[in-house]
mmCIF file of C-alpha atoms and ligand atoms in Angstrom:
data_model
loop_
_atom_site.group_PDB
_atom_site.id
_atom_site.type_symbol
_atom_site.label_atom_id
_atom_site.label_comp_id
_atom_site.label_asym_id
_atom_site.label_seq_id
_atom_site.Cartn_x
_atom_site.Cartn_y
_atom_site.Cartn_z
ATOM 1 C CA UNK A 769 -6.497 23.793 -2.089
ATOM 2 C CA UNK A 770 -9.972 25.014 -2.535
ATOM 3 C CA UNK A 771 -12.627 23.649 0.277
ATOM 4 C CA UNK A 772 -16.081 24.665 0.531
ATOM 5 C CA UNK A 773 -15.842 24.013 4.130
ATOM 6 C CA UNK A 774 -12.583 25.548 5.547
ATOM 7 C CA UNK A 775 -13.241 25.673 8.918
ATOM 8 C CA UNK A 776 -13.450 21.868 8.962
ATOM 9 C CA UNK A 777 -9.758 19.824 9.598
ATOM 10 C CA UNK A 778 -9.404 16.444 9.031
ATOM 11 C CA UNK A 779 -7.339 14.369 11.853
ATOM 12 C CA UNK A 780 -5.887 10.587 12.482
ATOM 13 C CA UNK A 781 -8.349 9.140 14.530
ATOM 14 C CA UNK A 782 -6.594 5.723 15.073
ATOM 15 C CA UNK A 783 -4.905 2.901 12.822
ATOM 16 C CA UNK A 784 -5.029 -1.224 12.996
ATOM 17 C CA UNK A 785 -3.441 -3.740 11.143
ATOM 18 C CA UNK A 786 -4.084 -7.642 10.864
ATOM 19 C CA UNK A 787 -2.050 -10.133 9.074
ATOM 20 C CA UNK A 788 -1.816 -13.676 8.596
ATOM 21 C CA UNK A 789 -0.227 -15.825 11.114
ATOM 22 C CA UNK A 790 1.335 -18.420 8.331
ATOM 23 C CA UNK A 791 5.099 -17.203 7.445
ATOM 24 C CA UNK A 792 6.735 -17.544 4.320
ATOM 25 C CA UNK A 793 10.264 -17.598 4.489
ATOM 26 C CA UNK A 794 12.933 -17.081 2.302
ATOM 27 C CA UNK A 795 14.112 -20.538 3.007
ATOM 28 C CA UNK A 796 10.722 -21.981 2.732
ATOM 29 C CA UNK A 797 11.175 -20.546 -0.877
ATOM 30 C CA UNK A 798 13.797 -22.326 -1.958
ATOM 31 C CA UNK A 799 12.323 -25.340 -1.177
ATOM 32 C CA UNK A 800 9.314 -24.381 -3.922
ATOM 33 C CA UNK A 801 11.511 -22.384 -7.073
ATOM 34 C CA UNK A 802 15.157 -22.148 -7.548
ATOM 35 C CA UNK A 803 16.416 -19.473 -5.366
ATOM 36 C CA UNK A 804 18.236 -18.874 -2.467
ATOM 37 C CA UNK A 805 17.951 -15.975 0.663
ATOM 38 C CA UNK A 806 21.202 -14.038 -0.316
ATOM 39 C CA UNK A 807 19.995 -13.265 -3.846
ATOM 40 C CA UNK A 808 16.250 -12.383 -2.412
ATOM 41 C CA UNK A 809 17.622 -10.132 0.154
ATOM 42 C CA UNK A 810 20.046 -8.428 -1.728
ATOM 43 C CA UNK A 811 17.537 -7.715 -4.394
ATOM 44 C CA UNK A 812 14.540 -7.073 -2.769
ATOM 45 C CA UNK A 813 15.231 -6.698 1.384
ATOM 46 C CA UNK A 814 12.987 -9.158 2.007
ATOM 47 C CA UNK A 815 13.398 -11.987 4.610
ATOM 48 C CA UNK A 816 9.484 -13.370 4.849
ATOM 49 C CA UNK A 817 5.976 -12.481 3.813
ATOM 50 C CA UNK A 818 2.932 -13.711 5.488
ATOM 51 C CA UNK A 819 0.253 -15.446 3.828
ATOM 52 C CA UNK A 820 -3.264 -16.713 4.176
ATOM 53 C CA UNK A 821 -4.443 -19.783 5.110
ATOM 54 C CA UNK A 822 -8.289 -20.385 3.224
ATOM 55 C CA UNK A 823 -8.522 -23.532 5.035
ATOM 56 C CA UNK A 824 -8.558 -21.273 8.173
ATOM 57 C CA UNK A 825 -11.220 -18.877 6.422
ATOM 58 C CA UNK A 826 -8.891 -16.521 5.740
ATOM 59 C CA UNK A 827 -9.247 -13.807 2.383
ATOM 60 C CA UNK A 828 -8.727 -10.178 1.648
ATOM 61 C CA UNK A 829 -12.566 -9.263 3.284
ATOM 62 C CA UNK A 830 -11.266 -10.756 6.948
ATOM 63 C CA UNK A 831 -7.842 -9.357 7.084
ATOM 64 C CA UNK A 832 -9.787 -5.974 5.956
ATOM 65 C CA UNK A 833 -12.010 -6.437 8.732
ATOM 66 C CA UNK A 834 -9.789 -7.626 11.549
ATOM 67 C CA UNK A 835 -7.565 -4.279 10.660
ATOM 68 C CA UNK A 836 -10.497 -1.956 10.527
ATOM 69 C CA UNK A 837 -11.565 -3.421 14.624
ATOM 70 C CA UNK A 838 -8.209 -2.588 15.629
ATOM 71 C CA UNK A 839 -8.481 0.668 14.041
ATOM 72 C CA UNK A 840 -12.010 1.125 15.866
ATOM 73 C CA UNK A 841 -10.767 0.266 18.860
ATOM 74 C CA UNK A 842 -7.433 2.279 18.833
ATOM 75 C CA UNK A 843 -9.947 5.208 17.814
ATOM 76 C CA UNK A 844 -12.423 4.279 20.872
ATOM 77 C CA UNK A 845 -15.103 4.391 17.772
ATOM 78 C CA UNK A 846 -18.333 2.062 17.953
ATOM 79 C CA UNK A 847 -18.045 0.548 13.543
ATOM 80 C CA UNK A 848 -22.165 2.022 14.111
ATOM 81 C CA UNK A 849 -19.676 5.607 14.130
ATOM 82 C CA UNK A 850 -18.464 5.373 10.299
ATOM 83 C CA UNK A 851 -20.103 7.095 7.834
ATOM 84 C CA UNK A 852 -17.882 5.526 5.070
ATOM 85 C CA UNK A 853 -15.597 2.916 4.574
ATOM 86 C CA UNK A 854 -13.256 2.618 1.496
ATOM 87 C CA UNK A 855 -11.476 -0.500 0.789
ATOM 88 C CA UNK A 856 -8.206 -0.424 -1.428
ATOM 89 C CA UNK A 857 -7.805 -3.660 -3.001
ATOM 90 C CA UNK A 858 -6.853 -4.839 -6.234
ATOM 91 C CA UNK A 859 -7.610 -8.297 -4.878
ATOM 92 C CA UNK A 860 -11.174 -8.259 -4.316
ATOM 93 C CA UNK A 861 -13.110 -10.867 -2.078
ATOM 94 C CA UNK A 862 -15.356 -11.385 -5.691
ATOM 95 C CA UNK A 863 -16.048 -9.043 -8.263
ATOM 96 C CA UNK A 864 -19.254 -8.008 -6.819
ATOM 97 C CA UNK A 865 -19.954 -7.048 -3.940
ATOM 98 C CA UNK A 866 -16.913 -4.512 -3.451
ATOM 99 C CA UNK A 867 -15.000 -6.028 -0.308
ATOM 100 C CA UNK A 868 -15.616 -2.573 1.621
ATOM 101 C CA UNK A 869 -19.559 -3.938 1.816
ATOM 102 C CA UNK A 870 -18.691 -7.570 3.089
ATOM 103 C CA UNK A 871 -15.970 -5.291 5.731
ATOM 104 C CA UNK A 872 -18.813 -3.349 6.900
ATOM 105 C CA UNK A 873 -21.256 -6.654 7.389
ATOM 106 C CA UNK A 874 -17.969 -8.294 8.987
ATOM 107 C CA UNK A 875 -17.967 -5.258 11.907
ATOM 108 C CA UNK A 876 -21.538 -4.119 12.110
ATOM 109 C CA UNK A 877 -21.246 -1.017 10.605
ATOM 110 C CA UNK A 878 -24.914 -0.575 9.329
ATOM 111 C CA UNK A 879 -25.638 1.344 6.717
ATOM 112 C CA UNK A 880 -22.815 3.601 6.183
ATOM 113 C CA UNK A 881 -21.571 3.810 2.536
ATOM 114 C CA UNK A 882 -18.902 0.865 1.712
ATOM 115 C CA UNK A 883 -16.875 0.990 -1.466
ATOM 116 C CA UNK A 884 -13.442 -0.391 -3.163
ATOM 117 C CA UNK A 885 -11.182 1.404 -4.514
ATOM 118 C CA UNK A 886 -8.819 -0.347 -7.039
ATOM 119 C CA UNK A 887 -5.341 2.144 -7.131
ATOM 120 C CA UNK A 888 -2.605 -1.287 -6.617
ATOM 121 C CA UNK A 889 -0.168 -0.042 -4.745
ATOM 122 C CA UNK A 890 -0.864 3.193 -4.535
ATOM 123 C CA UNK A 891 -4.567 2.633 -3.518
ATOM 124 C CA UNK A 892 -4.334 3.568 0.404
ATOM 125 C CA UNK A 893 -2.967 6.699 -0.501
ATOM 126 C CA UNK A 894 -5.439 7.448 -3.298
ATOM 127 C CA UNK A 895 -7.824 6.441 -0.207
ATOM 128 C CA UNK A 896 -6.378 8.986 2.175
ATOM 129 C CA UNK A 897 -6.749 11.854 -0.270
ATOM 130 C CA UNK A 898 -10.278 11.063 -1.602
ATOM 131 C CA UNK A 899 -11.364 10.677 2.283
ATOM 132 C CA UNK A 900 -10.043 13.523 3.280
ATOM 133 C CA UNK A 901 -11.473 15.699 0.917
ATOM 134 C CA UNK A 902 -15.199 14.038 1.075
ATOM 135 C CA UNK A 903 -14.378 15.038 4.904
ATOM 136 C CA UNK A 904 -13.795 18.570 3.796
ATOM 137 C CA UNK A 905 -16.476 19.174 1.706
ATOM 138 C CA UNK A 906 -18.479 18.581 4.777
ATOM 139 C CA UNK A 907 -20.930 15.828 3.825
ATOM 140 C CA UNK A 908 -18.775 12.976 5.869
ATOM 141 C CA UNK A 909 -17.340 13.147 9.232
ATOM 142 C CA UNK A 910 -16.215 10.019 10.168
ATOM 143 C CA UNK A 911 -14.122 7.576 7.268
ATOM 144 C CA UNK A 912 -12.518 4.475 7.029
ATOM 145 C CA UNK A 913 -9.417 3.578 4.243
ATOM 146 C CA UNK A 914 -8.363 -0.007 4.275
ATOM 147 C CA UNK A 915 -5.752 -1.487 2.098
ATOM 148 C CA UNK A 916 -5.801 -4.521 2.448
ATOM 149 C CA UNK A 917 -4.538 -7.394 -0.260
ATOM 150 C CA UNK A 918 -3.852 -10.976 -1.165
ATOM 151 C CA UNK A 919 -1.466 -11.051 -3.381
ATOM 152 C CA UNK A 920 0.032 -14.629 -2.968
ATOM 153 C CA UNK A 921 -2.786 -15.922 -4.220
ATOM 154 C CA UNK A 922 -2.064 -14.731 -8.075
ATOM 155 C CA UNK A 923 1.646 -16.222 -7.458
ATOM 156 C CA UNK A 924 3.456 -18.481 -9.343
ATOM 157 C CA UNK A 925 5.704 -20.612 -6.991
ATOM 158 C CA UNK A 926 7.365 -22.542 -9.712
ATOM 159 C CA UNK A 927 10.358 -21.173 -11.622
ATOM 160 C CA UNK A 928 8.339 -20.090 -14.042
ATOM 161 C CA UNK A 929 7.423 -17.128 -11.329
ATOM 162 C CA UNK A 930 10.600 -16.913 -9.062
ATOM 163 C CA UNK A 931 10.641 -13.307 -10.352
ATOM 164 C CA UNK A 932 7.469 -12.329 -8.779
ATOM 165 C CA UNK A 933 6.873 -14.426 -6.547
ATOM 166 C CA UNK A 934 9.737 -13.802 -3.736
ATOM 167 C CA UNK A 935 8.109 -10.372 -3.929
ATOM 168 C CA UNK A 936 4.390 -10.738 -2.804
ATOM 169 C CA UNK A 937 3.035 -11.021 1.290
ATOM 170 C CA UNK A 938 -0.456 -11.022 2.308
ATOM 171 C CA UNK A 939 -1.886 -8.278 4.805
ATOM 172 C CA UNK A 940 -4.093 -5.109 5.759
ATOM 173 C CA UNK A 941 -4.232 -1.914 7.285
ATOM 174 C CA UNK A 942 -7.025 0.827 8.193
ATOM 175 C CA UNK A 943 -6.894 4.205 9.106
ATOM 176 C CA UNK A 944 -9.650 6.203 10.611
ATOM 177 C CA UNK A 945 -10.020 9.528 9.591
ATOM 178 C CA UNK A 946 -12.395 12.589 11.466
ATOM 179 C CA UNK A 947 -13.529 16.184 11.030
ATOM 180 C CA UNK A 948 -11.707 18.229 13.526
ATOM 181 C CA UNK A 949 -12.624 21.827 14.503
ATOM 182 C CA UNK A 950 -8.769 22.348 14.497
ATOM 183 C CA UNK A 951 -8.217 23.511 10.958
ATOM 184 C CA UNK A 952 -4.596 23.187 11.405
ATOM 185 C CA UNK A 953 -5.173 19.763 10.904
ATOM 186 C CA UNK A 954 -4.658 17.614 7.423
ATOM 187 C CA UNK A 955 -3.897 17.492 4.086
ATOM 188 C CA UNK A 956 -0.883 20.221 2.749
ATOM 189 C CA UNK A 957 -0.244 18.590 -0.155
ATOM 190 C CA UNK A 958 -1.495 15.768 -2.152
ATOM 191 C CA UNK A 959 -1.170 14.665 -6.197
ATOM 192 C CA UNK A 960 -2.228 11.197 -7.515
ATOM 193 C CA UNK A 961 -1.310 10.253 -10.809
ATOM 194 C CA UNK A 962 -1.451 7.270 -13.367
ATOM 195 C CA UNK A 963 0.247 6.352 -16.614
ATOM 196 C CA UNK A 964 -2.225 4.140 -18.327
ATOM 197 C CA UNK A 965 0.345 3.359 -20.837
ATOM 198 C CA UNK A 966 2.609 1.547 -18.444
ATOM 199 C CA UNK A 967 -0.466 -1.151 -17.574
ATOM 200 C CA UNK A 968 1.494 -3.993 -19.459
ATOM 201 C CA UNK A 969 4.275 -3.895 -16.735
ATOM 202 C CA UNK A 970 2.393 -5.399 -14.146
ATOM 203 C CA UNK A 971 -0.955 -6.987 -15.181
ATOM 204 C CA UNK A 972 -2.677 -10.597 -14.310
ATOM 205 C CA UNK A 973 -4.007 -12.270 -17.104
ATOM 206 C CA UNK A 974 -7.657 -14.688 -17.494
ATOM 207 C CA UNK A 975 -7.907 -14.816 -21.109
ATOM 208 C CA UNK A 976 -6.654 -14.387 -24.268
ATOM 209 C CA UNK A 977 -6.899 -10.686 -25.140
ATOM 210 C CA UNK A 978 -5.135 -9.521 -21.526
ATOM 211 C CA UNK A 979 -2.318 -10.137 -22.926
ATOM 212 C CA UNK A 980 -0.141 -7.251 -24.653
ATOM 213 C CA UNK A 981 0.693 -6.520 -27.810
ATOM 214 C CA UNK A 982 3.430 -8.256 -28.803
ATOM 215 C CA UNK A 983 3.457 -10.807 -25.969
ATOM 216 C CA UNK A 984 2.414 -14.359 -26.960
ATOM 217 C CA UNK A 985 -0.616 -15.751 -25.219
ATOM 218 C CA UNK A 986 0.184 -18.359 -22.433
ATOM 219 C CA UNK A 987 -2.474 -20.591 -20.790
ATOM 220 C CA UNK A 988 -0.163 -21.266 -17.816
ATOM 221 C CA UNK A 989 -0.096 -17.733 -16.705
ATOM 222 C CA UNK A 990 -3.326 -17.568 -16.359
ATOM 223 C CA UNK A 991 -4.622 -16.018 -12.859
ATOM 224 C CA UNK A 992 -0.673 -14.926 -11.996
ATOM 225 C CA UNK A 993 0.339 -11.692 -11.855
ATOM 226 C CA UNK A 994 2.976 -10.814 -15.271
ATOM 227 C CA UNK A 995 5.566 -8.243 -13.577
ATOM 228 C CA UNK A 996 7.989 -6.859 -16.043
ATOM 229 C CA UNK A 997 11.035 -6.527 -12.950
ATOM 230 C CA UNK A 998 13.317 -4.551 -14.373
ATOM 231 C CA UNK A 999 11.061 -1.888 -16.038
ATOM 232 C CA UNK A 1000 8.960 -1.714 -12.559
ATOM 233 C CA UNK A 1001 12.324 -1.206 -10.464
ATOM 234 C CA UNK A 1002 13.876 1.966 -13.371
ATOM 235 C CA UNK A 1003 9.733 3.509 -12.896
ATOM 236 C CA UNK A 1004 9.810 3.777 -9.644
ATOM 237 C CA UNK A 1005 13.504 4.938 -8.455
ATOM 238 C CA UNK A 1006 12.602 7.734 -11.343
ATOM 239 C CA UNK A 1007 9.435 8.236 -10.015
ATOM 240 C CA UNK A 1008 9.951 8.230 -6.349
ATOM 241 C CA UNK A 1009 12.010 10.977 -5.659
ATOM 242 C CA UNK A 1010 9.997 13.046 -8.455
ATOM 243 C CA UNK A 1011 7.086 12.740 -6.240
ATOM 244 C CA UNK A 1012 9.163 14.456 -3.079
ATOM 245 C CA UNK A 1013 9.906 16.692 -4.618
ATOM 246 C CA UNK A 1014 6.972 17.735 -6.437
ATOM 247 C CA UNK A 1015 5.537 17.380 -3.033
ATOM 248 C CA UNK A 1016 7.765 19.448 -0.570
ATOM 249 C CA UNK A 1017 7.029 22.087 -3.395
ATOM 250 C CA UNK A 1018 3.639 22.111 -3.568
ATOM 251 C CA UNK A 1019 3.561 22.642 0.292
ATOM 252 C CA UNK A 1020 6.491 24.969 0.274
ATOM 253 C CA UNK A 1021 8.900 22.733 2.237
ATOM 254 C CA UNK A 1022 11.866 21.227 2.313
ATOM 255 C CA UNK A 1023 12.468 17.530 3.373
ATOM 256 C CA UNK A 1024 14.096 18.223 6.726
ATOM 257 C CA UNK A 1025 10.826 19.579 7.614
ATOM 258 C CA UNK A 1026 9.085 16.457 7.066
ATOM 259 C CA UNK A 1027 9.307 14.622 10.497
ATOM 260 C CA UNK A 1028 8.381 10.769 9.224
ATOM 261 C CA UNK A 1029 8.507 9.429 5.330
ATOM 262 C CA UNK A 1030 5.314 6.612 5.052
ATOM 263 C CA UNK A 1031 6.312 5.301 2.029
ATOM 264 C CA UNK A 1032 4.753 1.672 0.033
ATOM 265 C CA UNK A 1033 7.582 -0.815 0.976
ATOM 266 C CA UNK A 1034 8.210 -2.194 -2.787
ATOM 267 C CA UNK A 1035 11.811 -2.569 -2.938
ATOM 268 C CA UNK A 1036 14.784 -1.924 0.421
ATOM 269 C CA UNK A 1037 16.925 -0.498 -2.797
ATOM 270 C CA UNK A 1038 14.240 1.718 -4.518
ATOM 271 C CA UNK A 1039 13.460 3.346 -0.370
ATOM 272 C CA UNK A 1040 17.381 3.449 -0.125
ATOM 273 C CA UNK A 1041 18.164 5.057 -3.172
ATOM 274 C CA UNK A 1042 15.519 8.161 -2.881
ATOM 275 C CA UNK A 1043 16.652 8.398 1.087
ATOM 276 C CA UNK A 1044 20.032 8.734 0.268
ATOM 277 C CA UNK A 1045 19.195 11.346 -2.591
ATOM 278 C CA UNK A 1046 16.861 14.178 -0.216
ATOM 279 C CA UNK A 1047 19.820 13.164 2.583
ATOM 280 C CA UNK A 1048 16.484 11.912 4.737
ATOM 281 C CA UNK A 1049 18.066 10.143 8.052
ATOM 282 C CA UNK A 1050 17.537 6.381 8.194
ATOM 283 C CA UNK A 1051 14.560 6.648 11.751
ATOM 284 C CA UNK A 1052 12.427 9.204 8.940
ATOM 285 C CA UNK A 1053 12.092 6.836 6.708
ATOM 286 C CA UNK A 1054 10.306 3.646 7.642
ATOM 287 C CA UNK A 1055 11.258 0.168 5.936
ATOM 288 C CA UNK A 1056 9.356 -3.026 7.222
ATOM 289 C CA UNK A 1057 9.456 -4.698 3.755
ATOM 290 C CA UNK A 1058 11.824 -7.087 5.497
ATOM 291 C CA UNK A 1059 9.030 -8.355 7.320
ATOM 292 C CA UNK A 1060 6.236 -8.822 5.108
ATOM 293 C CA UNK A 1061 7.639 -8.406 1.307
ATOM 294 C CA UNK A 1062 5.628 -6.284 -0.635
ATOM 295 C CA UNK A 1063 1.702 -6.219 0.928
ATOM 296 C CA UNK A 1064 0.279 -3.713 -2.068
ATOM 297 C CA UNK A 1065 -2.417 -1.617 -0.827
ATOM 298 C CA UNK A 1066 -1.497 -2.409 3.075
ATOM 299 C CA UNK A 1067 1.911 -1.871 2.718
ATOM 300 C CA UNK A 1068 1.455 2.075 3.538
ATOM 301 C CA UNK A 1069 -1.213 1.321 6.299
ATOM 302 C CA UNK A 1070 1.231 -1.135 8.035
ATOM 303 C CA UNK A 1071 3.827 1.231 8.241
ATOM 304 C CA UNK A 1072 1.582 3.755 9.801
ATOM 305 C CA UNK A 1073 0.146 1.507 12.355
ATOM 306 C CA UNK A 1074 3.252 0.227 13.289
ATOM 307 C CA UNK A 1075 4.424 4.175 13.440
ATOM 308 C CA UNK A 1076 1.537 5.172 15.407
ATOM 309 C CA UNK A 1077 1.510 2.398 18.075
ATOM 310 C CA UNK A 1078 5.334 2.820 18.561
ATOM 311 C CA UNK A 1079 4.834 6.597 19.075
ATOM 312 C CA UNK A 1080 6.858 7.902 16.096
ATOM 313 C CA UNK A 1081 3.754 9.113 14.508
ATOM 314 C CA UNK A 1082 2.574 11.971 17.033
ATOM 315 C CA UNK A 1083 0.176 14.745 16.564
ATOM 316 C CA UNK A 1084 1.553 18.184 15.638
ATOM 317 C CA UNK A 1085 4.290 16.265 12.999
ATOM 318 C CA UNK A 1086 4.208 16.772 9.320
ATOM 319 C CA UNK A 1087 3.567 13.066 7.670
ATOM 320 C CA UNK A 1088 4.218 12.454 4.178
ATOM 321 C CA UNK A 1089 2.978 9.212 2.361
ATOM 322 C CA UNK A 1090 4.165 8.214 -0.554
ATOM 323 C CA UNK A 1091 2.803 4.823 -2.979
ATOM 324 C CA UNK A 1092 3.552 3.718 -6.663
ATOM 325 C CA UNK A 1093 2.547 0.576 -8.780
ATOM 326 C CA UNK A 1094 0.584 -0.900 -10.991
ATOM 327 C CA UNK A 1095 -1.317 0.917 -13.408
ATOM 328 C CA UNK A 1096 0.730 2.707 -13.564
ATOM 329 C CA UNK A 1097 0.073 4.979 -10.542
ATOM 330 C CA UNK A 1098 1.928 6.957 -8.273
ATOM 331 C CA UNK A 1099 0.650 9.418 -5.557
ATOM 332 C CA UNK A 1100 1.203 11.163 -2.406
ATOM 333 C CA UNK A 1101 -0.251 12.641 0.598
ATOM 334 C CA UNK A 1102 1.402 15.245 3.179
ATOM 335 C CA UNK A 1103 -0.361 15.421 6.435
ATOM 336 C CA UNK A 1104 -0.355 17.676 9.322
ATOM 337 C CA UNK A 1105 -1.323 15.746 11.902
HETATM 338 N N1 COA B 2157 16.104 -16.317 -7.341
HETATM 339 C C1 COA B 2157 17.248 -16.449 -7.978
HETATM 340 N N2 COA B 2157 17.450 -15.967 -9.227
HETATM 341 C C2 COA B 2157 16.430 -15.354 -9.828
HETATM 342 C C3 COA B 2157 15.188 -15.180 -9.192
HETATM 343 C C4 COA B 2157 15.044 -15.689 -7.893
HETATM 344 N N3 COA B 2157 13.895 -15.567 -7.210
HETATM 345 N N4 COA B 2157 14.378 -14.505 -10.024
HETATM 346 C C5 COA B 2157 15.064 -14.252 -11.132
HETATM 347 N N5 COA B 2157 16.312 -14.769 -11.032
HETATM 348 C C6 COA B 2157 17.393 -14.733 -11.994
HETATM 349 C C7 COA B 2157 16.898 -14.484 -13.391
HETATM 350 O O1 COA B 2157 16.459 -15.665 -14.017
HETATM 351 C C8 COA B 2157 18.109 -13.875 -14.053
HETATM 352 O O2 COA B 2157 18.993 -14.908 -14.390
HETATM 353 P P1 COA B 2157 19.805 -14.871 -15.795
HETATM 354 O O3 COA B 2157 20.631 -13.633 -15.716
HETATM 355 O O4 COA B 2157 20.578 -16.141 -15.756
HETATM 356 O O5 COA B 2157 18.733 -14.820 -16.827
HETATM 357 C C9 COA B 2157 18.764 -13.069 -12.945
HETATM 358 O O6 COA B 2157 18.260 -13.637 -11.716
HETATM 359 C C10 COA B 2157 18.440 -11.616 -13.004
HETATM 360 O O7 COA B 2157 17.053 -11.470 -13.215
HETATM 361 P P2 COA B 2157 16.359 -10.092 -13.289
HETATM 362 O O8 COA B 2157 14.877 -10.288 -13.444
HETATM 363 O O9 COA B 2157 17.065 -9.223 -14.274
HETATM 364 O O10 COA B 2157 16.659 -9.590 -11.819
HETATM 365 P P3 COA B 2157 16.676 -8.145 -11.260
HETATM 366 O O11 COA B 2157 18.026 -7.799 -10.805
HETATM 367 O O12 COA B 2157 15.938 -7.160 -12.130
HETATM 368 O O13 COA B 2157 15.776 -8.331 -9.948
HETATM 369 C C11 COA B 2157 13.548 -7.889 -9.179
HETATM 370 C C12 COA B 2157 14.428 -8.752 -10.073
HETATM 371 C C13 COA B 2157 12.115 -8.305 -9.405
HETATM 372 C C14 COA B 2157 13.960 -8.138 -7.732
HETATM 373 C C15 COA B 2157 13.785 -6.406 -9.550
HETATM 374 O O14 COA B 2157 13.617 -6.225 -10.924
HETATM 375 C C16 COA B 2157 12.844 -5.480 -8.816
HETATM 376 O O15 COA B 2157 12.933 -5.326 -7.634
HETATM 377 N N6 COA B 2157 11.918 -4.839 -9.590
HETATM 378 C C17 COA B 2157 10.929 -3.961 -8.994
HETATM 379 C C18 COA B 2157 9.768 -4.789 -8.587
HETATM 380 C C19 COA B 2157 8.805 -4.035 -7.739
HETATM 381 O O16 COA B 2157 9.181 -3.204 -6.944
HETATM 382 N N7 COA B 2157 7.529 -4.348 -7.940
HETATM 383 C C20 COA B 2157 6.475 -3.810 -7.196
HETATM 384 C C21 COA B 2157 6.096 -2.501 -7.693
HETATM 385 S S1 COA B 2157 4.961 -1.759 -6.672
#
């Protein structure tokens, strides 16, 4: 990788997470769509999601901020310390300003630059490579990458969106990231791609002409996210272990080397399925999907914080992170830490 600064590392400085208090259960599904908790968690691996309460003030901007404290405080960093803070959302607190800006008024960060980042799933890893090269080129010292999303508010709790819907949880993560003199320190590897073709598998809808080709207009999905299941689920166990691989190669590894798989929690079978094939042992290879379904842009950032805080993230291990979704994107990022 070429750097016009390479005597500058990046490191972790600290993580945080914050997530809604109100559960949604499997069971508390059932009594909204036709479904039941076998056929969710057979499918999927999920037991419950969280989700926001706006009667309690709740929204993507205040689970963004409440992460990015934690992540402050975990770092010992005053929010006055940031130079930058990137937001990865595809569920914005409004369409202007970005979310990273209300974030930064939320914490006190003064004037540092603020800006979204819009990557769905893959959008905290997009996050982690752009920040860690704006850290290399020398011109930032001090970044934040949130992912943070609200995805159960474009869901469709009828029948009508049983598909979809079981899938979804509410959440956010944050990650600072520092300029280290130790130049053994961050990215080996990194790729993020996109397949603008594939945008009709997972798009949400407002108005007539959103919808594809082919696919008849329907006022009553308006505002809900359209996920085409079944082509989503054969993209990304394809996909998935592609990106390993094209990984461990880039950084001249091989995945026994790799001491803790961060991957986006979309699907217990997808994670399975792509452990199982690189022979990764089940305690490298984090699943918490269980938990909170699939949170989008936090899902990586959850992982990590719950990684870091439980001590299974440590400095001197190699870290890879791995994200795909809608867009379609797919990406990765293989630290040193
Ligand atoms: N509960 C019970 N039955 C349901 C249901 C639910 N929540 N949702 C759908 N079904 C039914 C369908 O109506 C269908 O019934 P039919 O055969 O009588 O028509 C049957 O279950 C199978 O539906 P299908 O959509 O083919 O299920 P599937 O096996 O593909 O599983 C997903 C659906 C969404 C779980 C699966 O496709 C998946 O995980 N896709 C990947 C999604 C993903 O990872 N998205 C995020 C990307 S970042």
């Amino acid at each position: 990788m070429i750097s016009t600064r390479p005597n500058i590392g990046v490191r972790l400085a600290g993580t945080g997470s914050h997530l809604p208090e109100n559960r949604l259960t499997n069971a508390d599904l059932t009594k909204l769509m036709e479904t039941n908790d076998e056929w969710i968690v057979q499918r999927t691996g999920i037991r419950e999601r969280r989700k926001i309460d706006r009667a309690k003030g709740e929204s993507t901007a205040t689970l963004a901020a409440g992460a990015l404290k934690n992540a402050l405080a975990a770092a010992r960093l005053n929010a006055t310390d940031l130079d930058l803070i990137i937001c990865a959302t595809m569920t914005p607190e409004m369409e202007c300003p970005a979310t990273a800006c209300v974030v930064s008024a939320l914490v006190g960060a003064g004037h540092c630059g603020a800006f979204d980042l819009n990557a769905a799933c893959s959008g905290f890893i997009f996050g982690m490579n752009t920040a860690h090269d704006l850290i290399k080129g020398g011109a930032y010292r001090t970044i934040a990458v949130i992912g943070a999303d609200t995805l159960t508010e474009l869901m469709d709790y009828s029948n009508n969106g049983r598909g979809t819907a079981i899938i979804f949880g509410d959440g956010a993560g944050a990650a600072i990231f520092r300029a280290t003199d130790d130049t053994t320190k961050g990215i080996l590897a990194q790729g993020m791609h996109a397949d603008g073709e594939g945008w009709k598998e997972i798009y949400v809808p407002h108005e007539e002409r959103d919808f594809p080709k082919g696919i008849a207009c329907d006022t009553s999905k308006y505002g809900y996210v359209q996920m085409n299941g079944a082509s989503v689920f054969k993209f990304a166990v394809g996909t998935f272990p592609e990106l390993i691989q094209q990984t461990l190669d880039k950084a001249n590894l091989t995945p026994d080397k790799i001491d803790m798989y961060v991957c986006h929690q979309s699907n217990a079978r997808i994670l399975g399925a792509a452990r199982e094939r690189f022979g990764i042992p089940e305690d490298r290879l984090y699943v918490n999907i269980d938990r909170y379904g699939n949170t989008v842009g936090a899902s990586v950032p959850l992982c990590l914080d719950e990684l870091v805080r439980a001590g299974r993230i440590k400095d001197g291990m190699k870290v890879m992170f791995l994200g795909f979704g809608g867009g379609l994107t797919w990406g990765s990022s293989l630290w040193q830490m």
